[in-house]
mmCIF file of C-alpha atoms in Angstrom:
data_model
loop_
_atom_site.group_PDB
_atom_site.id
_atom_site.type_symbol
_atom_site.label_atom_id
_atom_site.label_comp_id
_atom_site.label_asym_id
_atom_site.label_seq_id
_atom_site.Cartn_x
_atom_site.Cartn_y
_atom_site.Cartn_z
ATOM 1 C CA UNK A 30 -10.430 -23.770 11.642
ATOM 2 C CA UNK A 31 -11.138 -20.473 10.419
ATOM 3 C CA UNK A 32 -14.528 -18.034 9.457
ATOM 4 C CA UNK A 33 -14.967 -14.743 7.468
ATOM 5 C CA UNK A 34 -17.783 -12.229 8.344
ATOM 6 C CA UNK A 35 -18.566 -9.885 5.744
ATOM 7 C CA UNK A 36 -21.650 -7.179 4.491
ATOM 8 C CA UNK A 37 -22.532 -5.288 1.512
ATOM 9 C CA UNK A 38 -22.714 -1.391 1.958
ATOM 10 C CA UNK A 39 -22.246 1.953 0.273
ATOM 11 C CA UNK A 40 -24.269 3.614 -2.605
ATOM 12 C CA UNK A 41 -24.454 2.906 -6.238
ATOM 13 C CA UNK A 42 -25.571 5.998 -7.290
ATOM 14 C CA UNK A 43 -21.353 6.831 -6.325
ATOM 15 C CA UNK A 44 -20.068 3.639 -7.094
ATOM 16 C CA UNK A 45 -19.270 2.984 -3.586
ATOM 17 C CA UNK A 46 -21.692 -0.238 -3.077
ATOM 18 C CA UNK A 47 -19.273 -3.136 -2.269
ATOM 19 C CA UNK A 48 -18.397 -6.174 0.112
ATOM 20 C CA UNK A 49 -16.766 -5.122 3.082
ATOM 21 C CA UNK A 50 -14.199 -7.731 5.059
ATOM 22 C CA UNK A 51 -15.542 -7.095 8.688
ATOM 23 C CA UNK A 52 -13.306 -10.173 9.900
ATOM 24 C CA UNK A 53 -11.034 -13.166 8.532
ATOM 25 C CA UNK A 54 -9.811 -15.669 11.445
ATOM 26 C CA UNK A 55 -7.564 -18.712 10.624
ATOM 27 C CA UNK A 56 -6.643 -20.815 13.739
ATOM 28 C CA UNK A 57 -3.098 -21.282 13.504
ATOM 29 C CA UNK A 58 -2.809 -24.999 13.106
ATOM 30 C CA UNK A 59 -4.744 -23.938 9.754
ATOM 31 C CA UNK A 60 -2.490 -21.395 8.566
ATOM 32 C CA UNK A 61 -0.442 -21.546 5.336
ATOM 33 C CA UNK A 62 -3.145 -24.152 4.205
ATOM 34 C CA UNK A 63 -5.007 -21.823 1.817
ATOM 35 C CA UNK A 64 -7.764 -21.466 4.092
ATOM 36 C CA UNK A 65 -8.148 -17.908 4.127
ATOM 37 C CA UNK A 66 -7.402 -17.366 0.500
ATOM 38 C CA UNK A 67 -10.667 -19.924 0.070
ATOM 39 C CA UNK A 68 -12.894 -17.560 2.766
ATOM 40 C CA UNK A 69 -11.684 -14.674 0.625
ATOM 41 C CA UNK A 70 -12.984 -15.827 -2.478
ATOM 42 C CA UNK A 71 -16.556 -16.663 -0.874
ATOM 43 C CA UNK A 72 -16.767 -13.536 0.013
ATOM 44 C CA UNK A 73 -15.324 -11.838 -3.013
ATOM 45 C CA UNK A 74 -17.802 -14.021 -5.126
ATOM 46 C CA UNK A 75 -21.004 -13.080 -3.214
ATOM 47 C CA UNK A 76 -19.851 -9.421 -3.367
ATOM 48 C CA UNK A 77 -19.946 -10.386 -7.467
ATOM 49 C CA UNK A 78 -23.092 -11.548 -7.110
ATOM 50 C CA UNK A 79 -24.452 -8.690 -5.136
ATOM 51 C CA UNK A 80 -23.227 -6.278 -8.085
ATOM 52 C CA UNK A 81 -20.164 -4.477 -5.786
ATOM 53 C CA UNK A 82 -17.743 -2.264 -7.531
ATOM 54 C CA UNK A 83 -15.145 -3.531 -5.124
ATOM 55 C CA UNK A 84 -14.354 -5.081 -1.666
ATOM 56 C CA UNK A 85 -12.508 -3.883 0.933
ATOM 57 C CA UNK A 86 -10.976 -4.384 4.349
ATOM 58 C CA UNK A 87 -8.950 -2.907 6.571
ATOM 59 C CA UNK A 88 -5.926 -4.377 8.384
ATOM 60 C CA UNK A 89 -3.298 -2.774 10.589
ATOM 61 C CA UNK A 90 -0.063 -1.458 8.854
ATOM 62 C CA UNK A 91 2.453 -3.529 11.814
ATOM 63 C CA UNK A 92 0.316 -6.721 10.203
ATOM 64 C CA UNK A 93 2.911 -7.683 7.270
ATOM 65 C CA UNK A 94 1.854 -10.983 7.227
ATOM 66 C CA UNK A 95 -1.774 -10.228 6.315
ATOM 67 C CA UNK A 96 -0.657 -7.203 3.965
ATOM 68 C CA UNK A 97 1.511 -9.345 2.184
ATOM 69 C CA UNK A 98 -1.475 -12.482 1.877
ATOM 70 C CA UNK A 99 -4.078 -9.730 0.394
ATOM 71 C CA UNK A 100 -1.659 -8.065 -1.787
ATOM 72 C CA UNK A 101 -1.137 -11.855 -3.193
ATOM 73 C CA UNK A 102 -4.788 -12.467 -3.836
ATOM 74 C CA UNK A 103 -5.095 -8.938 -5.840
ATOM 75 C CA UNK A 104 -5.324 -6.422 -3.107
ATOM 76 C CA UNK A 105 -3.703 -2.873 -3.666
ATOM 77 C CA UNK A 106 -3.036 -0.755 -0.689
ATOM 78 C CA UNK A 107 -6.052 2.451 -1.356
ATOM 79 C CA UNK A 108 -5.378 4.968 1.304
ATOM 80 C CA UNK A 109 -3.620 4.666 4.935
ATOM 81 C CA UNK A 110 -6.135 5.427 7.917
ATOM 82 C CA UNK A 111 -4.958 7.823 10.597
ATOM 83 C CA UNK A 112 -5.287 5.895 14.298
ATOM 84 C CA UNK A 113 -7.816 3.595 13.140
ATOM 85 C CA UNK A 114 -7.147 0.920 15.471
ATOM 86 C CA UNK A 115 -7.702 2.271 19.666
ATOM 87 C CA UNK A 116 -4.409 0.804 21.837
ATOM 88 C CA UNK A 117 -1.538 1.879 23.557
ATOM 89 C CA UNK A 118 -0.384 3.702 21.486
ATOM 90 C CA UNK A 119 -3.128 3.708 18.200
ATOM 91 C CA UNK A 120 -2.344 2.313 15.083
ATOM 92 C CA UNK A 121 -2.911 3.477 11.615
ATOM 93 C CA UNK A 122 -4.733 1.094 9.286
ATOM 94 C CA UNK A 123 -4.449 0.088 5.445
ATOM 95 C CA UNK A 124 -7.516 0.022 3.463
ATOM 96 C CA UNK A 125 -7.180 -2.041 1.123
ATOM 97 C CA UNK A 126 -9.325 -2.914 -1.806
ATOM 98 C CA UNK A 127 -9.954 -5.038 -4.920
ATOM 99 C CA UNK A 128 -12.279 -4.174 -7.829
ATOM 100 C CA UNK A 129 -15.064 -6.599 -8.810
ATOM 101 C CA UNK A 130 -15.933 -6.935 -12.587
ATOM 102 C CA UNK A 131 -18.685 -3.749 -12.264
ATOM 103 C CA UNK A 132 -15.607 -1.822 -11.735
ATOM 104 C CA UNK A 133 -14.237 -2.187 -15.107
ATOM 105 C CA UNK A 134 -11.487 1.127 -15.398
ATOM 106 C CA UNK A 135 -10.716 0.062 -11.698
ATOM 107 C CA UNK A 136 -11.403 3.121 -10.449
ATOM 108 C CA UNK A 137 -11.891 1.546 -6.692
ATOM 109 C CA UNK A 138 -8.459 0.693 -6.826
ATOM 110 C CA UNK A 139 -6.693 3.410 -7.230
ATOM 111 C CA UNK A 140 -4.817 4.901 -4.178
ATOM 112 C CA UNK A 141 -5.487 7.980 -2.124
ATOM 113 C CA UNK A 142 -1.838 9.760 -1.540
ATOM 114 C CA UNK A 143 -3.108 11.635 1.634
ATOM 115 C CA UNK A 144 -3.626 9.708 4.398
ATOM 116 C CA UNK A 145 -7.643 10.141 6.385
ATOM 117 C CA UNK A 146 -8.791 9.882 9.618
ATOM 118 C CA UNK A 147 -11.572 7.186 10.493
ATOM 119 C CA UNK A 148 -14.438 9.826 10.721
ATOM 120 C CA UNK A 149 -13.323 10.535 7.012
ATOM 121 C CA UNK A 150 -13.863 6.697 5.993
ATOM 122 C CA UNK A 151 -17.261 6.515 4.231
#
């Protein structure tokens, strides 16, 4: 069917603690079912309950389909990662994040105009 792996890290002396989307995996009989929106809000909830500003992921920019499905469940684009994903050739990566109810003036949210390279990514 489909499983999410996720962690809690960062500081909260900077506002930085929050639930990071390591991986989301829907077989594709499962897709377009809802699954993955359900994974998503496990994980968003437990990142609630462990007091995260935010939660993030990061998912290649070619991946509309994905893009698209976060933006839908509340996701904004924050900053575009410089050769993030190794290949032939690499690929730049979206991080893209959604504030949790700590985060009240959204602060997580709000996008980076310059675009970083992965040894910038805190």
């Amino acid at each position: 069917m489909g499983y999410i792996m996720g962690k809690a890290e960062g500081s909260v002396a900077q506002e930085t603690w929050h639930g990071h989307v390591t991986a989301l995996t829907v077989a594709p009989e499962y897709r377009r079912l809802g699954l993955a929106a359900t994974l998503m809000n496990i994980l968003e909830d437990v990142s609630e309950q462990k007091k995260a500003f935010f939660v993030d992921l990061f998912v290649r920019v070619s991946n509309k389909v994905a893009t698209s499905m976060y933006e839908r469940l509340g996701y904004v684009i924050y900053r575009r990662v410089l050769e993030y994903y190794s290949g032939d050739p690499d690929e730049d990566a979206f991080d893209m994040r959604k504030a949790c109810s700590r985060d009240k003036e959204k602060k997580s949210m709000k996008p980076i105009k310059d675009p970083v390279r992965p040894e910038d990514v805190e």
